[in-house]
Amino acid sequence: RPGKSTCAIPVLTYRDSGLVQGSCAGAMTFFRIWTARDPFDSSLVSHCTQKISFKDEIKPVFTSCPANLTLAPGTNCQASGNWISPVVTDNCGTPQITSTHQNGSSFNEGITTVVYTATDRCGNSATCSFTVTVTPCCTAPPIIQCPADYYGCPGTSTATTVTGQATASPSQPNCGTPLVSYNDKIISQGPCSGAIRIERTWIATNNVNNLQSSCVQLILLSDLIPPVFTSCPTNMTVMPNPGNCLATVSWTNPTVTDHCGAPQLTSSHPNPGDFPVGVTQVTITATDGCGNSSTCSFSITVNPCCNSNPVISCPQNYTACPGTSTNPSTTGTATATPGSPQCGIPAISYSDKILSQGPCAGAIEIKRTWKATDPNNSNLYSTCIQIVKLIDQTPPVFTSCPANVTIQPNSNCQAVYWWTPPTATDNCSTPQIVGSHQPGTIFNVGVTTVTYTATDGCGNVASHSFTVTVPNTCCNQPPIINCPAPYYGCPTQACGPGISGTATASKSSSQCGTPVVSYRDSILTTGPCYYAKKFIRIWKAVDPNYPLLVSYCHQLIELKDNTPPYFTSCPSNITVALNGACTKPISWNPPTAYDNCSNVQLSSNYQPGQSFGPGVYTIIYTATDVCGNKVTHSFTITVTGGGLDIVCPANITVTQNDPTIHGAYVSWNLPTVNSCGGCNDTLPGFIYMGTYNGHRYFCSLQPATWQSAHNICRSLGGNLASIGSAAENAWVQSKLMGATAFIGLHDSRVEGSFEWTDGSPLNYTNWYPGQPNNANGDQDFVEMLPDGTWNDQYTSCVREFICEMPCYDLRQISGPSNGGFFNCGTTTVTYVATLGSLSDTCSFTVTVNCTTTGGGNGYCISKGLDSRFMWINTVKFATINHTSGNNGGYANFTNICADVKWGNTYPICLEPGFANNTAYTVYWRIWIDYNGDQDFEDPGEFVAYGNGYTTLCGNITLPGNCVCPGITTRMRVAMSYGGYAGNSCCIYSYGEVEDYCINISPTFTGGGSNSLVALPDPVHLKCPGCPATEVSFEQLISRGSDPALESQLPEPVFSVSPNPAREEVLISSSNSPISSIQIFNSTGKMVWHLPEVNGTNFYRVDIQDWAAGAYVVHITSSEGNKHIQKLLVQK
């Protein structure tokens, strides 16, 4: 302002000085000097100083800070914390905020302080903090369940495998699988050896915080139960010895069981022993190892001695005819019983006294005295009497007699009568019969009595009689005759009355005899054919007693045939296929014909069995009877298929025998071809040797190796010659003209197993002495020497060769070649045969049933080559609890599934199995194909590992935090010896691989992602009691071999498969790494060698570009074992 009111408004100016920079950008302090100058008088000046400071010394201010958090832990005992970030302001801009923990971080169990710091540009800072409390992960001890108290016999094992194993489970989801252990306290021992009372305390310890639970199991090994007799001798009653009235008795010792061992038996009496008359009690005692005893008893009763005579009973008196046997077997035998039960069976005898004889031969009366004597005392006996009479006082009896009869007289008034003499029987002999008249006696008119007398051997007599009456009548008229009707029939040599009929005649009166009928023939005409004729048959009837009493009649007979034969059966038309032959014999059943009068003669323009070529033939049969009457019949024979016919082998079904390839190599016999026509006898590059048994033989002009010769002959439609007999061998040798040539015999597939290339059976050989000898291990192909003997030759040797050719061209037009590779499933193979303008085709199928062990459904193969010493015994995961034992290196158990969920944790336990209870440290790797792409190579699919010699356990957590679909996929468990398997497709020396099914349920929660969150590392499985020096997963190195196991292992078994091969071969060693592989072709050139030694037991060799032929594989193991094997490459 003006200094005075009279002064003008001053002019203000300033200047700055004393600038001092601050500690942060833009911070400064300086002085501003102000000057007020009068505008009219510059000397009127005033000054003042202003201090100006730009600085920030005020801290930022938090306007909000998160409240303290309390969180529940997850399955990994951690919790993820989320909060709203704090808000901060500053008087001089936006401060920078930092925090000790990020929003969403994972917090461990306990209280964690989260501190936020706000700092402005000038370093002023303020803080805001809150706590994150994660509640305890596991607070309760495990839940333990003791096995039941165990009661056993003294000396029984108290191992947990016998007495039972306690089980434990986590009390809370986050507590983990408890570890179970136990300790024993002996409460008492005795009273017998091995008797003991143990109190076993089982302890379950949480592996997170060592919380424990326990339970007590009582184990009592004692025996308070006496033995049990399962059988005891029964009471016995015996007879004493007659001399001393004692009985020696033996018995089968009783059987006894004890629940704790075999008891000891003692007896009150020895076995066997002597026992007196009366009842004796025998007691047997069984005592077990703890002094418990039981008894069983039985009685032995010895009957009194013998002192009574036997009781005898005589047979009845016997009466029979004279001459009958008097042996007791006929007349009867006395019986006797002991006089008392103590006596033996009496001996029976007899003596005879003749009381009388006669009156006829053989008649007799006998007094028989029977005697029964005790076998042990001859003074004890009894007797009885039996009378035996042989006598006959009964006369004979007539059983048949002629009856009274009346007969007519003949012309001289007499009658001859014939009768059957009567028969008579007698009770003792054949009677003698005498008659007053004999049959055939001539009786005069009147009544005559005929008497028969029968007399037996003792003079007893019976008689019988009948009468013969001859009336007074006579015969004087001829018989009455009747002729048969005229007869018309077929010509025949004999036409007797049996054919044309017989005349009949009767007597003219009752006094005449029956007429005798006869005949004679008178020919009228004969012809026109043999035996045809017309004649008169003159019949004659004569009284048998009066030859002059005769009658006649005439019969006309005509034999002729005017009727032709007729066919009763005829062949139908016939169609026959020649199947390539020029002609073929054709047979048929000739027709049959019938004629009314005679046999029929058949004639034909063709005969059965005659050969026919192609065409239609009419076969005519003519049937002619003996009189020339004829009839004909015809049928046709149509012959087709002449020229060429091909027949394929039957359909082939094989089983895949090499799990490393998706199929199999299959060979077959070439189709057979039948042809009609000339054969080509020229072949470029060959000399025609000739034809033997329908086969053409050609000898090459240029030499070749056996394999090349084989391929050349096959390409021309034939084979290297096969020889089936000495004659064929001699024929071929005669055509060699002193040369040596290859034939089709070889043992290139199996050493010492020779075979012909065309599949013919090896029925004949002609080796040179000392051959075959497989010199240097590489002679597999056979040559014929100039003298016809055979020699095995090297692969690289070249010789002329003999092709055996058919008369046709045979080519395969579809399917892999013979011996080639066939994929799994069914493939059709088709051949065509061509001969000139003729051709024919045939087909057959090749079915390969694939039962590949390992992988399957697109998964790679993984297995142990030898599981004899160690194998996967038990796998437990989620709902899988499977014990399988030794499965030969691989087992597909994808029919057994575990049901799991994304994001959840499941226990897994793996138990190895060992031969002879000898344990080894084994190495485990486990994979799960989470995305189902049929491999285990994706991130996170390797889920667990571990090594040890007993059960390994752990927990596998599936990926989570996603919206993932459900899937059925595969889990692979690999157990190997000597180190971890290199990958999920590894084939290693010892151990086993098992595949299982995994069903993963879908999840619809998570972070919104539809992709898996991979686990950072696989789970390390552990086992209680295993060595502390377990190999970590990061090392994955072999721990070498176990000398104890190596001492049991056999020499390495080398394999080259498939063989023959087309694209790839697998070279492997069963129990020793391979250090060297060299492969040589047929000329001895090395075509492949092992480029780098990596210490594995197998190598794959790509042979797709190799030429077809034979190769030799040299293999050396790391231990120096060598192996040489042939490899046949086919195209």
PDB file of C-alpha atoms in Angstrom, residues 849-936:
ATOM      1  CA  ASN A 849      -8.177-113.568 -33.672  1.00  0.00           C
ATOM      2  CA  CYS A 850      -6.362-110.902 -31.704  1.00  0.00           C
ATOM      3  CA  THR A 851      -6.102-111.461 -27.977  1.00  0.00           C
ATOM      4  CA  THR A 852      -3.226-109.041 -27.423  1.00  0.00           C
ATOM      5  CA  THR A 853      -2.149-109.076 -23.793  1.00  0.00           C
ATOM      6  CA  GLY A 854      -1.146-105.526 -22.954  1.00  0.00           C
ATOM      7  CA  GLY A 855      -2.802-102.263 -23.783  1.00  0.00           C
ATOM      8  CA  GLY A 856      -5.764-102.984 -25.991  1.00  0.00           C
ATOM      9  CA  ASN A 857      -8.288-100.452 -27.294  1.00  0.00           C
ATOM     10  CA  GLY A 858      -5.408 -98.313 -28.616  1.00  0.00           C
ATOM     11  CA  TYR A 859      -3.259 -98.234 -25.467  1.00  0.00           C
ATOM     12  CA  CYS A 860       0.432 -98.982 -25.822  1.00  0.00           C
ATOM     13  CA  ILE A 861       1.950-102.242 -24.633  1.00  0.00           C
ATOM     14  CA  SER A 862       3.759-102.359 -21.325  1.00  0.00           C
ATOM     15  CA  LYS A 863       4.794-105.493 -19.478  1.00  0.00           C
ATOM     16  CA  GLY A 864       7.429-107.317 -17.517  1.00  0.00           C
ATOM     17  CA  LEU A 865       9.197-110.011 -19.491  1.00  0.00           C
ATOM     18  CA  ASP A 866       9.624-112.239 -16.423  1.00  0.00           C
ATOM     19  CA  SER A 867       7.280-112.285 -13.418  1.00  0.00           C
ATOM     20  CA  ARG A 868       8.407-115.552 -11.871  1.00  0.00           C
ATOM     21  CA  PHE A 869      10.222-113.876  -8.966  1.00  0.00           C
ATOM     22  CA  MET A 870       8.037-110.801  -8.326  1.00  0.00           C
ATOM     23  CA  TRP A 871       4.591-109.665  -9.377  1.00  0.00           C
ATOM     24  CA  ILE A 872       1.719-107.335  -8.478  1.00  0.00           C
ATOM     25  CA  ASN A 873      -0.244-109.146  -5.790  1.00  0.00           C
ATOM     26  CA  THR A 874      -2.883-106.627  -4.615  1.00  0.00           C
ATOM     27  CA  VAL A 875      -4.129-103.232  -5.849  1.00  0.00           C
ATOM     28  CA  LYS A 876      -6.431-101.113  -3.655  1.00  0.00           C
ATOM     29  CA  PHE A 877      -7.692 -97.766  -4.944  1.00  0.00           C
ATOM     30  CA  ALA A 878     -11.019 -96.137  -4.056  1.00  0.00           C
ATOM     31  CA  THR A 879     -13.542 -98.969  -4.623  1.00  0.00           C
ATOM     32  CA  ILE A 880     -10.970-101.359  -6.160  1.00  0.00           C
ATOM     33  CA  ASN A 881      -9.676-104.110  -3.847  1.00  0.00           C
ATOM     34  CA  HIS A 882      -8.229-106.764  -6.141  1.00  0.00           C
ATOM     35  CA  THR A 883      -5.766-109.587  -5.458  1.00  0.00           C
ATOM     36  CA  SER A 884      -4.615-111.457  -8.546  1.00  0.00           C
ATOM     37  CA  GLY A 885      -1.175-113.024  -8.005  1.00  0.00           C
ATOM     38  CA  ASN A 886       1.292-113.768 -10.816  1.00  0.00           C
ATOM     39  CA  ASN A 887      -0.250-112.976 -14.240  1.00  0.00           C
ATOM     40  CA  GLY A 888       2.805-113.570 -16.432  1.00  0.00           C
ATOM     41  CA  GLY A 889       3.973-109.938 -16.769  1.00  0.00           C
ATOM     42  CA  TYR A 890       0.705-108.239 -17.760  1.00  0.00           C
ATOM     43  CA  ALA A 891      -3.000-108.486 -16.927  1.00  0.00           C
ATOM     44  CA  ASN A 892      -5.945-106.500 -18.278  1.00  0.00           C
ATOM     45  CA  PHE A 893      -8.404-105.968 -15.404  1.00  0.00           C
ATOM     46  CA  THR A 894     -10.418-103.177 -17.053  1.00  0.00           C
ATOM     47  CA  ASN A 895     -13.535-105.100 -16.084  1.00  0.00           C
ATOM     48  CA  ILE A 896     -12.764-103.985 -12.501  1.00  0.00           C
ATOM     49  CA  CYS A 897     -13.578-100.270 -11.972  1.00  0.00           C
ATOM     50  CA  ALA A 898     -12.985 -97.624  -9.327  1.00  0.00           C
ATOM     51  CA  ASP A 899     -15.780 -95.052  -8.889  1.00  0.00           C
ATOM     52  CA  VAL A 900     -14.286 -91.606  -8.138  1.00  0.00           C
ATOM     53  CA  LYS A 901     -15.070 -87.874  -8.451  1.00  0.00           C
ATOM     54  CA  TRP A 902     -13.123 -84.925  -9.782  1.00  0.00           C
ATOM     55  CA  GLY A 903     -11.291 -83.006  -7.052  1.00  0.00           C
ATOM     56  CA  ASN A 904     -11.629 -85.721  -4.399  1.00  0.00           C
ATOM     57  CA  THR A 905      -8.836 -87.613  -2.648  1.00  0.00           C
ATOM     58  CA  TYR A 906      -8.707 -91.395  -2.495  1.00  0.00           C
ATOM     59  CA  PRO A 907      -6.361 -93.827  -0.720  1.00  0.00           C
ATOM     60  CA  ILE A 908      -4.208 -96.196  -2.757  1.00  0.00           C
ATOM     61  CA  CYS A 909      -2.254 -99.219  -1.499  1.00  0.00           C
ATOM     62  CA  LEU A 910      -0.049-101.518  -3.583  1.00  0.00           C
ATOM     63  CA  GLU A 911       1.226-104.900  -2.396  1.00  0.00           C
ATOM     64  CA  PRO A 912       3.969-106.859  -4.213  1.00  0.00           C
ATOM     65  CA  GLY A 913       4.157-110.658  -4.369  1.00  0.00           C
ATOM     66  CA  PHE A 914       7.397-112.640  -4.232  1.00  0.00           C
ATOM     67  CA  ALA A 915       8.381-116.210  -5.040  1.00  0.00           C
ATOM     68  CA  ASN A 916       9.625-118.391  -2.174  1.00  0.00           C
ATOM     69  CA  ASN A 917       8.816-115.590   0.305  1.00  0.00           C
ATOM     70  CA  THR A 918      12.020-113.787  -0.772  1.00  0.00           C
ATOM     71  CA  ALA A 919      11.347-110.035  -0.827  1.00  0.00           C
ATOM     72  CA  TYR A 920      13.094-107.545  -3.144  1.00  0.00           C
ATOM     73  CA  THR A 921      12.898-103.777  -3.411  1.00  0.00           C
ATOM     74  CA  VAL A 922      10.516-103.015  -6.292  1.00  0.00           C
ATOM     75  CA  TYR A 923       9.595 -99.730  -7.978  1.00  0.00           C
ATOM     76  CA  TRP A 924       6.050 -98.563  -8.649  1.00  0.00           C
ATOM     77  CA  ARG A 925       4.625 -95.989 -11.086  1.00  0.00           C
ATOM     78  CA  ILE A 926       0.908 -95.256 -11.528  1.00  0.00           C
ATOM     79  CA  TRP A 927      -0.795 -93.365 -14.372  1.00  0.00           C
ATOM     80  CA  ILE A 928      -4.440 -92.304 -14.943  1.00  0.00           C
ATOM     81  CA  ASP A 929      -5.577 -91.327 -18.467  1.00  0.00           C
ATOM     82  CA  TYR A 930      -7.670 -88.346 -17.291  1.00  0.00           C
ATOM     83  CA  ASN A 931      -8.665 -87.105 -20.774  1.00  0.00           C
ATOM     84  CA  GLY A 932      -9.329 -90.598 -22.183  1.00  0.00           C
ATOM     85  CA  ASP A 933      -7.060 -90.149 -25.233  1.00  0.00           C
ATOM     86  CA  GLN A 934      -5.649 -93.694 -24.823  1.00  0.00           C
ATOM     87  CA  ASP A 935      -2.234 -92.643 -23.584  1.00  0.00           C
ATOM     88  CA  PHE A 936      -0.704 -91.565 -20.282  1.00  0.00           C
TER      89      PHE A 936
END
